[in-house]
Coordinates of N, CA and C in Angstrom, one line a residue:
X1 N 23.0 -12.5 -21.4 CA 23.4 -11.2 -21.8 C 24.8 -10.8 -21.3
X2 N 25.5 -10.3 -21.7 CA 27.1 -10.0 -21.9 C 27.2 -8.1 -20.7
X3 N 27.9 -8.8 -19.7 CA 27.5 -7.6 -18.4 C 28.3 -6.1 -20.1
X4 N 27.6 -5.0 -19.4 CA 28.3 -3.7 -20.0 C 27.1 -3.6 -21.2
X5 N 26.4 -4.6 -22.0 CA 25.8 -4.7 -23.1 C 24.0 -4.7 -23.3
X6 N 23.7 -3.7 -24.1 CA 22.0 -4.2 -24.1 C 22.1 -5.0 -25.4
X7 N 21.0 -6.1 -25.4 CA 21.3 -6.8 -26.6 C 20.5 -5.5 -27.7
X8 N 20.4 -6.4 -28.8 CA 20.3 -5.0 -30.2 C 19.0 -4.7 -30.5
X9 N 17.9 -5.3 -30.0 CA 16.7 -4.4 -29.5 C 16.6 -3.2 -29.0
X10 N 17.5 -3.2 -28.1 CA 17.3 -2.0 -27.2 C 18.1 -0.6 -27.6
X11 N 18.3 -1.0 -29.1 CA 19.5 0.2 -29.5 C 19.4 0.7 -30.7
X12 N 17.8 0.4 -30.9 CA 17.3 1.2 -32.4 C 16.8 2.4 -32.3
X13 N 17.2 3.4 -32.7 CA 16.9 4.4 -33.1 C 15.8 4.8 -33.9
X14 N 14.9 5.1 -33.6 CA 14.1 5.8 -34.8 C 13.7 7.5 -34.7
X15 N 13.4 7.8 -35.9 CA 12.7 8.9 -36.3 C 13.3 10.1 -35.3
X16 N 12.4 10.8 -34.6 CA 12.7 12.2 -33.6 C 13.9 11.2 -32.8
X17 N 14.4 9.9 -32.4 CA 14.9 9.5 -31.5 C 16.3 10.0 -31.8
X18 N 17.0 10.4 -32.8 CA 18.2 10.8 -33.1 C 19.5 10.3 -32.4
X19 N 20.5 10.4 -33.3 CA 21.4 9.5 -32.4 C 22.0 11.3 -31.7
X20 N 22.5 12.1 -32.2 CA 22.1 13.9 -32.0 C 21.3 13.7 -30.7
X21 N 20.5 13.5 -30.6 CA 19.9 13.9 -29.3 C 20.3 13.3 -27.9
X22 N 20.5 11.7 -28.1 CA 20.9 11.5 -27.3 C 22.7 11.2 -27.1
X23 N 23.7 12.1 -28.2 CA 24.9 12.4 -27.7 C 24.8 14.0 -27.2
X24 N 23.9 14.2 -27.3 CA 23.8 15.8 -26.5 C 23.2 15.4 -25.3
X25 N 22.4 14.3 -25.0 CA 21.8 14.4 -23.3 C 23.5 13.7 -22.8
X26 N 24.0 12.8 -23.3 CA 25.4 12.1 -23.0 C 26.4 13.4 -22.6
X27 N 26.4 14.4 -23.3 CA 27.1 15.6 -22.9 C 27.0 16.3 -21.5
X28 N 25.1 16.0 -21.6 CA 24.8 17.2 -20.2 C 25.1 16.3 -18.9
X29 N 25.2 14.7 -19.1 CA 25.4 13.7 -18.3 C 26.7 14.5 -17.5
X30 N 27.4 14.8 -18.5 CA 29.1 14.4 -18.5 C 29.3 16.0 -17.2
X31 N 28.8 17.0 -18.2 CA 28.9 18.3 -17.9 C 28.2 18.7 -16.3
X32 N 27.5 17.5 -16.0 CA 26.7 17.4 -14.7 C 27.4 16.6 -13.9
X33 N 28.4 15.9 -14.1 CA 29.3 15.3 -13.4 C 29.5 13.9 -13.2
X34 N 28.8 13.0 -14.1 CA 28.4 12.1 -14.1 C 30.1 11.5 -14.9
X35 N 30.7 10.9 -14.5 CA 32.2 10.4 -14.6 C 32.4 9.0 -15.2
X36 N 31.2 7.9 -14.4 CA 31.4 6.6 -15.2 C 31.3 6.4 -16.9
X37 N 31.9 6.0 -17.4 CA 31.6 6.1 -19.3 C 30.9 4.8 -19.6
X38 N 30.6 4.1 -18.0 CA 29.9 2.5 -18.6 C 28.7 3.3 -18.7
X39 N 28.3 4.4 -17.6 CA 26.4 4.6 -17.5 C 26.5 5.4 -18.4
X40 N 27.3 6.4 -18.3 CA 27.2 7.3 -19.9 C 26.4 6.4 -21.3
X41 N 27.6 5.6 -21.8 CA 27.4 4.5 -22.6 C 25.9 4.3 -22.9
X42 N 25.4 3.9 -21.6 CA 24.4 2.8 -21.3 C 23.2 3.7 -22.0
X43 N 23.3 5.1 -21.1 CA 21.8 5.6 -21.2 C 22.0 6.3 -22.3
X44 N 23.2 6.9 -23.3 CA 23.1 7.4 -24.7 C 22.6 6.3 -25.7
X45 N 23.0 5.3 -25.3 CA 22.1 3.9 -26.0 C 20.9 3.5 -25.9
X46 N 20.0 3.6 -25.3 CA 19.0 3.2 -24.6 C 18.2 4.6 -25.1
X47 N 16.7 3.4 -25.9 CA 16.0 4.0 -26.3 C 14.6 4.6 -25.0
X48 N 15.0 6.1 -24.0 CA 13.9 6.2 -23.8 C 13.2 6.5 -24.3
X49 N 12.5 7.0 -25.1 CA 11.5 7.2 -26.2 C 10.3 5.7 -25.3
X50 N 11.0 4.5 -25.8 CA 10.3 3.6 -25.6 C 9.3 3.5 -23.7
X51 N 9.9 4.1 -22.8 CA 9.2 4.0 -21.3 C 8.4 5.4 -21.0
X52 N 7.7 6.1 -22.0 CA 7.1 7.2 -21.9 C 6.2 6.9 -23.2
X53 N 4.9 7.6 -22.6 CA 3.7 8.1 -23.5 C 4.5 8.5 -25.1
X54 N 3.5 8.1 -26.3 CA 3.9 8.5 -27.2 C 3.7 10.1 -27.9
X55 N 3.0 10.6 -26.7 CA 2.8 12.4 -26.8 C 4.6 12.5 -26.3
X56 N 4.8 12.4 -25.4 CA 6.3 12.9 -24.8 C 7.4 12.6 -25.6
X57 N 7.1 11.8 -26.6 CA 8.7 11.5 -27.5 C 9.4 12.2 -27.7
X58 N 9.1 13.2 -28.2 CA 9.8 14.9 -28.5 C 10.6 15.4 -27.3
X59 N 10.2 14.5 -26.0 CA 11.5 15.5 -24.8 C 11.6 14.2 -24.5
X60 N 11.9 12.8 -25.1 CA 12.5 11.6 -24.3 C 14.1 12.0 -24.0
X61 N 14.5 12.8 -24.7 CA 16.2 13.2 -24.6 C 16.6 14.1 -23.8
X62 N 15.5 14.7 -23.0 CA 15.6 16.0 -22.2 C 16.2 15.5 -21.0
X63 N 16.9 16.0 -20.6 CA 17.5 15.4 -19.1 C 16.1 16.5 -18.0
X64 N 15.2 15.7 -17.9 CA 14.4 16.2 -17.3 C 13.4 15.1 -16.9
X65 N 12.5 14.9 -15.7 CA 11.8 13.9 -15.1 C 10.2 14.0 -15.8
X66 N 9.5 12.8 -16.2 CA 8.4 13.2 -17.2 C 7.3 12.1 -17.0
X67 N 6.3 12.2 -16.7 CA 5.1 11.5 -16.0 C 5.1 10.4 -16.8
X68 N 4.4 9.6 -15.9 CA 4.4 8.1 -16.8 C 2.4 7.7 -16.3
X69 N 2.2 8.2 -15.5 CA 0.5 8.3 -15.4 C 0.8 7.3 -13.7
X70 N -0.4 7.5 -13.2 CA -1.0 6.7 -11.2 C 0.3 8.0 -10.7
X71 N 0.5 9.4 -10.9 CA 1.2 10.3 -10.4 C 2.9 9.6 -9.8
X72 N 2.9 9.2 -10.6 CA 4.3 9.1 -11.5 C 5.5 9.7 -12.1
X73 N 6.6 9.6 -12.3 CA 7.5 10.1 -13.4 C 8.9 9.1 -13.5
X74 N 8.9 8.6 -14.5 CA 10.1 8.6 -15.2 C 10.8 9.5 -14.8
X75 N 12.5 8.8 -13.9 CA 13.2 9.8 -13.2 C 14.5 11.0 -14.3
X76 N 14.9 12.2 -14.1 CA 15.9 12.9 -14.5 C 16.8 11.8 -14.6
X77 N 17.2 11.4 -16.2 CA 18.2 11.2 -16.7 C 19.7 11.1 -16.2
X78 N 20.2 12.3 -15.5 CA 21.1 12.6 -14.5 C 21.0 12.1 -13.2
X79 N 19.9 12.1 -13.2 CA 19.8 11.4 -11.5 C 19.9 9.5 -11.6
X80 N 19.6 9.2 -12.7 CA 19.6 7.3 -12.8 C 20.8 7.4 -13.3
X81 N 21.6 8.3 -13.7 CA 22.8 8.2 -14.0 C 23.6 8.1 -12.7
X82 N 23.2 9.2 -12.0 CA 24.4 9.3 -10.6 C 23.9 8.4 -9.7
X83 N 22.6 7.4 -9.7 CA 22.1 6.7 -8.3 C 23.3 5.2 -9.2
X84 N 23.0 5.1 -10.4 CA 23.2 3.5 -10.8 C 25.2 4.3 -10.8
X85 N 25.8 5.1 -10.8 CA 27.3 5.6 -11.0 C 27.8 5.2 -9.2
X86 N 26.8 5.6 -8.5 CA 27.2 5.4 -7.1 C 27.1 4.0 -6.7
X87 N 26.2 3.1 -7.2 CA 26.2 2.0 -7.0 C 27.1 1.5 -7.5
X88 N 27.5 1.4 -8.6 CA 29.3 0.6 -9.0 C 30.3 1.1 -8.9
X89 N 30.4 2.4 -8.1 CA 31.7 2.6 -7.4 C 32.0 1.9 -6.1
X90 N 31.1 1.9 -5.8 CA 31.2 0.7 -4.5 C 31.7 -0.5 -4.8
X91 N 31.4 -1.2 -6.2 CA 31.9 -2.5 -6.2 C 33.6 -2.4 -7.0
X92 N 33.3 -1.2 -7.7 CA 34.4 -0.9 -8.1 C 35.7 -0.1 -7.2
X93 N 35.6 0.2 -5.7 CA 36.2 0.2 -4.8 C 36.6 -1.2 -4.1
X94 N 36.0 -2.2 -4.4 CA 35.9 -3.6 -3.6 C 36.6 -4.2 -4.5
X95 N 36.9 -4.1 -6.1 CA 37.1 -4.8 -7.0 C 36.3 -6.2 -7.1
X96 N 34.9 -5.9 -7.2 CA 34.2 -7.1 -7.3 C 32.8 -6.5 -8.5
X97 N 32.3 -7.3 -8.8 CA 31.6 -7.2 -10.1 C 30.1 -6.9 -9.4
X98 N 29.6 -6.4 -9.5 CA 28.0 -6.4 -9.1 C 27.3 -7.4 -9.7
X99 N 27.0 -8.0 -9.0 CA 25.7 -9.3 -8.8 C 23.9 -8.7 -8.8
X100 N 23.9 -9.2 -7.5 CA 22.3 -9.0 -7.8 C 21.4 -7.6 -6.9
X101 N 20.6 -7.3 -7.3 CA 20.5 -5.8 -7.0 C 18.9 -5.6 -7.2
X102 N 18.6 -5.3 -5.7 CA 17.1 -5.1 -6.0 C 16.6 -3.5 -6.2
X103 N 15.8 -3.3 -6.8 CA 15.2 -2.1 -7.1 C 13.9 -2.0 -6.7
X104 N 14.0 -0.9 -5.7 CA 12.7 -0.5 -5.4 C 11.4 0.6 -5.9
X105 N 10.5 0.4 -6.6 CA 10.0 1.1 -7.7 C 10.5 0.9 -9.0
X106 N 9.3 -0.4 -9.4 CA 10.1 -0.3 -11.2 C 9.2 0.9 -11.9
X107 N 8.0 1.8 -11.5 CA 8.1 2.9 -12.5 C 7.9 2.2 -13.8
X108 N 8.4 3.4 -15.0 CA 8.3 2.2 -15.9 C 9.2 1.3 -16.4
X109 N 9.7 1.2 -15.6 CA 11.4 0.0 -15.8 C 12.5 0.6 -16.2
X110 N 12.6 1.7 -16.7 CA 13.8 2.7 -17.1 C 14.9 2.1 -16.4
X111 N 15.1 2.7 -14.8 CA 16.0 2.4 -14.3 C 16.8 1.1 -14.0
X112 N 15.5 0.2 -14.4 CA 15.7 -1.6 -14.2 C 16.6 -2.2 -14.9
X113 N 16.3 -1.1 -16.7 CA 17.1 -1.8 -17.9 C 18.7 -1.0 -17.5
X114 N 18.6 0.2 -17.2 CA 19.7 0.5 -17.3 C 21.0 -0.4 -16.2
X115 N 20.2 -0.8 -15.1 CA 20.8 -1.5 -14.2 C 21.1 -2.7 -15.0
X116 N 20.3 -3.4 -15.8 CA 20.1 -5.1 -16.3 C 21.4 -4.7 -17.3
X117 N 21.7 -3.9 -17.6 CA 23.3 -3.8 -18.9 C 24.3 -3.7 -18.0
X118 N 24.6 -3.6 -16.4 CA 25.9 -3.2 -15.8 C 25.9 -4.5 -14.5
X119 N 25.1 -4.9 -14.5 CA 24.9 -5.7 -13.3 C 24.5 -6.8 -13.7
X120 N 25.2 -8.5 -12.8 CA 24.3 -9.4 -13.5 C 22.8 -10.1 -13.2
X121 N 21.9 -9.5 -12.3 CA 20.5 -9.6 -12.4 C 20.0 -8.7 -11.5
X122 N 18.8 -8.1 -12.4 CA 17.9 -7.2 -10.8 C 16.9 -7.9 -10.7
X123 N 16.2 -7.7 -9.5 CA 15.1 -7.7 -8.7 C 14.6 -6.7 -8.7
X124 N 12.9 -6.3 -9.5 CA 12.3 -4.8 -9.1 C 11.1 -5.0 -8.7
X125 N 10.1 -4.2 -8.0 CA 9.1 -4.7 -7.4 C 8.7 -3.3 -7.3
X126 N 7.1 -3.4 -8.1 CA 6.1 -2.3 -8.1 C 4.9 -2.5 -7.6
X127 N 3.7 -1.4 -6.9 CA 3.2 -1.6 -6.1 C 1.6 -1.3 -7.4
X128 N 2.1 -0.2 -8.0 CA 0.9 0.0 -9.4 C 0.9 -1.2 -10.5
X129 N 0.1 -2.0 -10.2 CA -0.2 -3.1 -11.3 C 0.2 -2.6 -12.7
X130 N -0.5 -1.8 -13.0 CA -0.6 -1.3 -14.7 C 0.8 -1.1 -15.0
X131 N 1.4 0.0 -14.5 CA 2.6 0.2 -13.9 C 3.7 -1.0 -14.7
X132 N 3.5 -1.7 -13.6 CA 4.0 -3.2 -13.7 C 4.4 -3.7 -14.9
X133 N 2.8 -4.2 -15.5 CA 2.7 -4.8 -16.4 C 3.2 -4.1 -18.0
X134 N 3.1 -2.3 -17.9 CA 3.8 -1.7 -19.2 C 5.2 -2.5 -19.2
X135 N 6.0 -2.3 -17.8 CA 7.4 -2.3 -17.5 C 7.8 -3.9 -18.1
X136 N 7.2 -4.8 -18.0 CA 7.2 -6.0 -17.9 C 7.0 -6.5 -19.7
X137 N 6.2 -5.6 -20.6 CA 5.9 -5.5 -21.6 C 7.7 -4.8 -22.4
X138 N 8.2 -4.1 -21.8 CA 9.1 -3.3 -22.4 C 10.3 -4.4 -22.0
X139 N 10.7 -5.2 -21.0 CA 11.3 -5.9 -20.7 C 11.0 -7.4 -21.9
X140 N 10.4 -7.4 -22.5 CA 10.3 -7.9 -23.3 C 10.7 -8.1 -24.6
X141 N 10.6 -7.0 -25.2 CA 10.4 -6.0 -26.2 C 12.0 -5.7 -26.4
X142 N 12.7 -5.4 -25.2 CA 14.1 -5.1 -25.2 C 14.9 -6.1 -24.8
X143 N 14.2 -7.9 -25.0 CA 14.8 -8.9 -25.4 C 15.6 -9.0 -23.9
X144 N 15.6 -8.7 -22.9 CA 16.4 -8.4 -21.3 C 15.7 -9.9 -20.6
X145 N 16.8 -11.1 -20.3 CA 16.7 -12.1 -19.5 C 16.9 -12.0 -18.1
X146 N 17.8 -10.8 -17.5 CA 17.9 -10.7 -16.4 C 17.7 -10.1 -15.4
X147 N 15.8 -9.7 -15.8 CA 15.1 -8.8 -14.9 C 14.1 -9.5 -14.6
X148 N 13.8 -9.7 -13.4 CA 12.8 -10.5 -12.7 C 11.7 -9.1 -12.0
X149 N 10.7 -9.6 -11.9 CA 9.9 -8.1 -11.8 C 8.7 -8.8 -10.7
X150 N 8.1 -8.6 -9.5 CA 7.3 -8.5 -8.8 C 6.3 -7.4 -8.7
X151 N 5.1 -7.8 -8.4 CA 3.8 -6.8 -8.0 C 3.7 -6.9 -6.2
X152 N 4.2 -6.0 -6.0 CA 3.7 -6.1 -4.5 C 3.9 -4.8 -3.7
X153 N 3.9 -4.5 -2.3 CA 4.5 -3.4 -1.6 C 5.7 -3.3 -1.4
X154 N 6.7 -2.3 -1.9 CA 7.7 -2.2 -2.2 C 8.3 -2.2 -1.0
X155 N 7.7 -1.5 0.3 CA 8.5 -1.3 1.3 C 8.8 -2.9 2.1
X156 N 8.7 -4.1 1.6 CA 8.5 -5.3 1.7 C 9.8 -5.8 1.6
X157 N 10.3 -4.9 0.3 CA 11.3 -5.7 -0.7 C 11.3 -7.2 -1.2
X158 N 11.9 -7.6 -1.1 CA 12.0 -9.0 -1.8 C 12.2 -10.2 -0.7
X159 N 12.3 -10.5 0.1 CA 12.6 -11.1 1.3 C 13.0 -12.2 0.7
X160 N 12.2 -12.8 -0.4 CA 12.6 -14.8 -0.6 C 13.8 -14.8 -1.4
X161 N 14.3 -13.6 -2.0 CA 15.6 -13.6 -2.8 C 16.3 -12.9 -2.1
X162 N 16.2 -12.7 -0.5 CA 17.9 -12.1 -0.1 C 18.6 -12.8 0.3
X163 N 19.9 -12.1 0.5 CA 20.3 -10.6 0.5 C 20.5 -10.5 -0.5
X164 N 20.6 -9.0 -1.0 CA 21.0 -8.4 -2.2 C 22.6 -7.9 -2.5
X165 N 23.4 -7.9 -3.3 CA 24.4 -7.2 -2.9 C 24.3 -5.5 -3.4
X166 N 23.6 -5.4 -3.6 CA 22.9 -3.9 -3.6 C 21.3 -3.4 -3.6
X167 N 21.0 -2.7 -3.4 CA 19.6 -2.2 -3.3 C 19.5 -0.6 -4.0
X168 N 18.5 -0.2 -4.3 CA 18.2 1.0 -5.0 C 17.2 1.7 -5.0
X169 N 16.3 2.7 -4.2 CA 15.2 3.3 -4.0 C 15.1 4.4 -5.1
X170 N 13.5 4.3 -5.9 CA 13.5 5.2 -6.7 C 12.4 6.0 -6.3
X171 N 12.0 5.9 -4.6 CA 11.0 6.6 -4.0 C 11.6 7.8 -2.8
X172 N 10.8 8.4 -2.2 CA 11.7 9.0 -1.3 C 10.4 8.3 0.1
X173 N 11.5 8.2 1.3 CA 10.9 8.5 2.6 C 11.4 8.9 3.2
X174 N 11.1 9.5 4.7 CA 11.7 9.8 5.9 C 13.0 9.2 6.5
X175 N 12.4 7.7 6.2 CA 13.4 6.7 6.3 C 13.6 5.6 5.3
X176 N 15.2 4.8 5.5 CA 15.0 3.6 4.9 C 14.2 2.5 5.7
X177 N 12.9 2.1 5.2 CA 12.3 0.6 6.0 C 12.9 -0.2 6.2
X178 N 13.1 -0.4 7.9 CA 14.0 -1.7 7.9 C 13.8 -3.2 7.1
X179 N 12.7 -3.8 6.6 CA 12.4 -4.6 6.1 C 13.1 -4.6 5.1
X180 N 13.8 -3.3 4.0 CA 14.5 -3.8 3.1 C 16.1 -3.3 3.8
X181 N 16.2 -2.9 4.7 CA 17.5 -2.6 5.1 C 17.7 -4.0 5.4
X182 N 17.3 -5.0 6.1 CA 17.6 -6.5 6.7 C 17.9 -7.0 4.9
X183 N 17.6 -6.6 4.2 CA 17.9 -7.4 2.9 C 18.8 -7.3 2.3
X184 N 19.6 -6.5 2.7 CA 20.8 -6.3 2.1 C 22.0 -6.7 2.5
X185 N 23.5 -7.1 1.8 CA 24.1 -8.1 2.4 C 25.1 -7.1 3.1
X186 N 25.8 -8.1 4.1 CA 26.8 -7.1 4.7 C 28.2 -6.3 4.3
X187 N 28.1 -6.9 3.2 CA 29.0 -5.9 2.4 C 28.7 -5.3 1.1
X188 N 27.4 -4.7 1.0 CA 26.6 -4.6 0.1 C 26.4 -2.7 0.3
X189 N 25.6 -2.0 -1.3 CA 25.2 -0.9 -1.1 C 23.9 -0.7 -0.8
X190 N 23.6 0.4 -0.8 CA 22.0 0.8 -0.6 C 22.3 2.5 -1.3
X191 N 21.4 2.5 -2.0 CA 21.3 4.4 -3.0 C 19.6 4.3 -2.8
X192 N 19.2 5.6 -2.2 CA 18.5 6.0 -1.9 C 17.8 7.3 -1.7
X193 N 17.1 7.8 -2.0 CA 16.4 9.4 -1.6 C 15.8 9.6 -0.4
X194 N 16.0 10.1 0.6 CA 15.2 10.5 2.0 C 14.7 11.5 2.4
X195 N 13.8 11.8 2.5 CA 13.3 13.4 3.3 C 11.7 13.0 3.0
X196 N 11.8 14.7 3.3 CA 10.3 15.2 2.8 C 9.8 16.0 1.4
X197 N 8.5 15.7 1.1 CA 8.7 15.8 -0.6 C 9.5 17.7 -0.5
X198 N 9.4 18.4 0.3 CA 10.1 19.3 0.2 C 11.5 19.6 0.3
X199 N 12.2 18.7 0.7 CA 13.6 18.5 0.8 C 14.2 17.0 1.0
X200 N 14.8 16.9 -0.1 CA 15.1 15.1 -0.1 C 16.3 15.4 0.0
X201 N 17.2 14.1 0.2 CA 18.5 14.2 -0.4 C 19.0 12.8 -0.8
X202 N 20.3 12.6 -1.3 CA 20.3 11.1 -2.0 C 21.1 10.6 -1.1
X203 N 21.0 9.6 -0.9 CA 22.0 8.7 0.7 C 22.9 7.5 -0.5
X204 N 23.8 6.9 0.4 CA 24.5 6.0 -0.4 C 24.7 5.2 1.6
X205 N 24.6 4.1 1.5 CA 25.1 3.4 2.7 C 25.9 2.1 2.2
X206 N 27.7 2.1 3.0 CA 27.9 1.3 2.2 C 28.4 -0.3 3.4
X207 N 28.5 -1.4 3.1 CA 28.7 -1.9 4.4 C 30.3 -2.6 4.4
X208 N 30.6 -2.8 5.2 CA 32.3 -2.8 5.5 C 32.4 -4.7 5.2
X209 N 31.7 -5.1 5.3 CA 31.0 -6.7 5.4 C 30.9 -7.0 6.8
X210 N 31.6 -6.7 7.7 CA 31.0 -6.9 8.9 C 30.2 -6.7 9.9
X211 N 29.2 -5.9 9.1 CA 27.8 -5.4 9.9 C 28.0 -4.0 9.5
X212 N 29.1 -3.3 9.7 CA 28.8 -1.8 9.7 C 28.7 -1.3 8.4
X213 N 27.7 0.2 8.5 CA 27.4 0.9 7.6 C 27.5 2.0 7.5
X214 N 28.6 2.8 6.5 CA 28.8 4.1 6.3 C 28.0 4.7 5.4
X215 N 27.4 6.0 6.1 CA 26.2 6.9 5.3 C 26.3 8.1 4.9
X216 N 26.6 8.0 3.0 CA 27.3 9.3 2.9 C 25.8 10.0 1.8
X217 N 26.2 11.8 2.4 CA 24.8 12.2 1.6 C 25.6 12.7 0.1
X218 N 24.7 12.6 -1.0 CA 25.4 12.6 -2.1 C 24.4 13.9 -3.2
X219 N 23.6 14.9 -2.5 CA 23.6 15.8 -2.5 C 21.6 15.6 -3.0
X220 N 21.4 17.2 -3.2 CA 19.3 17.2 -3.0 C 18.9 16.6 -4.2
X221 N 17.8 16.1 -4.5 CA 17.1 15.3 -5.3 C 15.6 15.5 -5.3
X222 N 14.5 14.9 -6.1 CA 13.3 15.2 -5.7 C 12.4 14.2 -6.5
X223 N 12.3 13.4 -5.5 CA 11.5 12.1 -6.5 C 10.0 11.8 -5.5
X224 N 9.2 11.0 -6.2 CA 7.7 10.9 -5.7 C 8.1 9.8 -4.3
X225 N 6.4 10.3 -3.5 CA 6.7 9.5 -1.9 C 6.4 8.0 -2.4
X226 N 7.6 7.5 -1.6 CA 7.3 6.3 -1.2 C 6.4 5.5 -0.5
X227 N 5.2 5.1 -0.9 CA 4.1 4.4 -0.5 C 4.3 3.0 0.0
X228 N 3.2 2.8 0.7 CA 3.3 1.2 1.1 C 2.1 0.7 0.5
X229 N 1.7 -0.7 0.5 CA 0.8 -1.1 -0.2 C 0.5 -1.6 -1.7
X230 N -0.4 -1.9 -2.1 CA -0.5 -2.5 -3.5 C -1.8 -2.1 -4.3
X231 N -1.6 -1.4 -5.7 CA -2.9 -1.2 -5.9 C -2.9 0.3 -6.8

């Protein structure tokens, strides 16, 4: 697959899906501050309709966060815009291309595909089987070679495929687990949500290559807790 590009699966339109609806979510992206025109691009393309219940079709274009079932949600539109925008400014401050990039919570893969058009492979790793296996169904379906997908406890991360040159939490905790902090390379990012479900906020850490890591807060957020375990 051609980095910047979903192949043409993933960019059919139907019915309520309007191409109108999602150049008006593309607007509130823009009007929210969301600056990259690759993620723009990506997610006015990108059929969500397809990672949500088929009762919800009718607000797949809503820049709003919307259950996906095991107390869940498919994240605000705006927010997988500004975690995956923060992530390629980093490489795009390095002048280097983003490589490989693990995701923590595939959910229902939303944020996997949007990563799999800008980056050249992710790693995602879910702890809800069912979960899993929709995401894994849709990664199919949208014809996407360069998403590799694990069942396991996320706070784990990927260990036999590191380092990563980026990482990406779609959970919140207290903290980042060092288990997936050791996984990431030394000149690599990390985008993340931290707090308590009452006050989160989005972190970005970025690394200089030589060990050190600058931690910048990139403002409040509010996503489901980060669990450990499988099941």
């Amino acid at each position: 697959m051609n980095m910047h590009t979903l192949p043409p699966a993933a960019l059919k339109g139907e019915g309520m899906t309007s191409q109108r609806a999602r150049d008006r979510l593309a607007t509130q992206l823009r009007e929210g501050g969301i600056r990259d025109p690759r993620v723009i691009d990506v997610i006015r393309n990108l059929p969500r309709h397809h990672f949500i219940d088929q009762a919800l079709h009718s607000r797949a274009y809503e820049n709003t966060a919307l259950p996906i079932g095991h107390g869940q949600t498919i994240s605000q539109p705006w927010v997988v815009a500004r975690m995956t925008e923060a992530l390629l400014e980093h490489f795009d401050a390095r002048k280097e291309k983003p490589g490989r990039v693990l995701e923590i919570g595939t959910g229902s893969g939303y944020q996997a595909v949007v990563l799999a058009a800008l980056v050249e492979q992710v790693y995602t790793v879910e702890r809800i089987e069912e979960l899993l296996r929709q995401a894994r169904r849709r990664f199919r379906q949208l014809g996407l070679a360069n998403i590799r997908s694990r069942y396991d406890d996320g706070k784990l991360g990927w260990a036999d495929e590191a380092p990563f040159d980026a990482i990406i939490l779609t959970a919140a905790g207290d903290t980042i687990p060092s288990r997936i902090l050791e996984q990431l390379s030394p000149a690599g990012v990390l985008v993340a949500p931290v707090g308590s479900p009452s006050s989160q906020v989005l972190i970005r850490l970025r690394g200089d290559g030589q060990g050190d890591f600058a931690q910048e807060e990139l403002g409040a957020v509010s996503f489901v807790p980060l669990l450990g375990g499988i099941g």
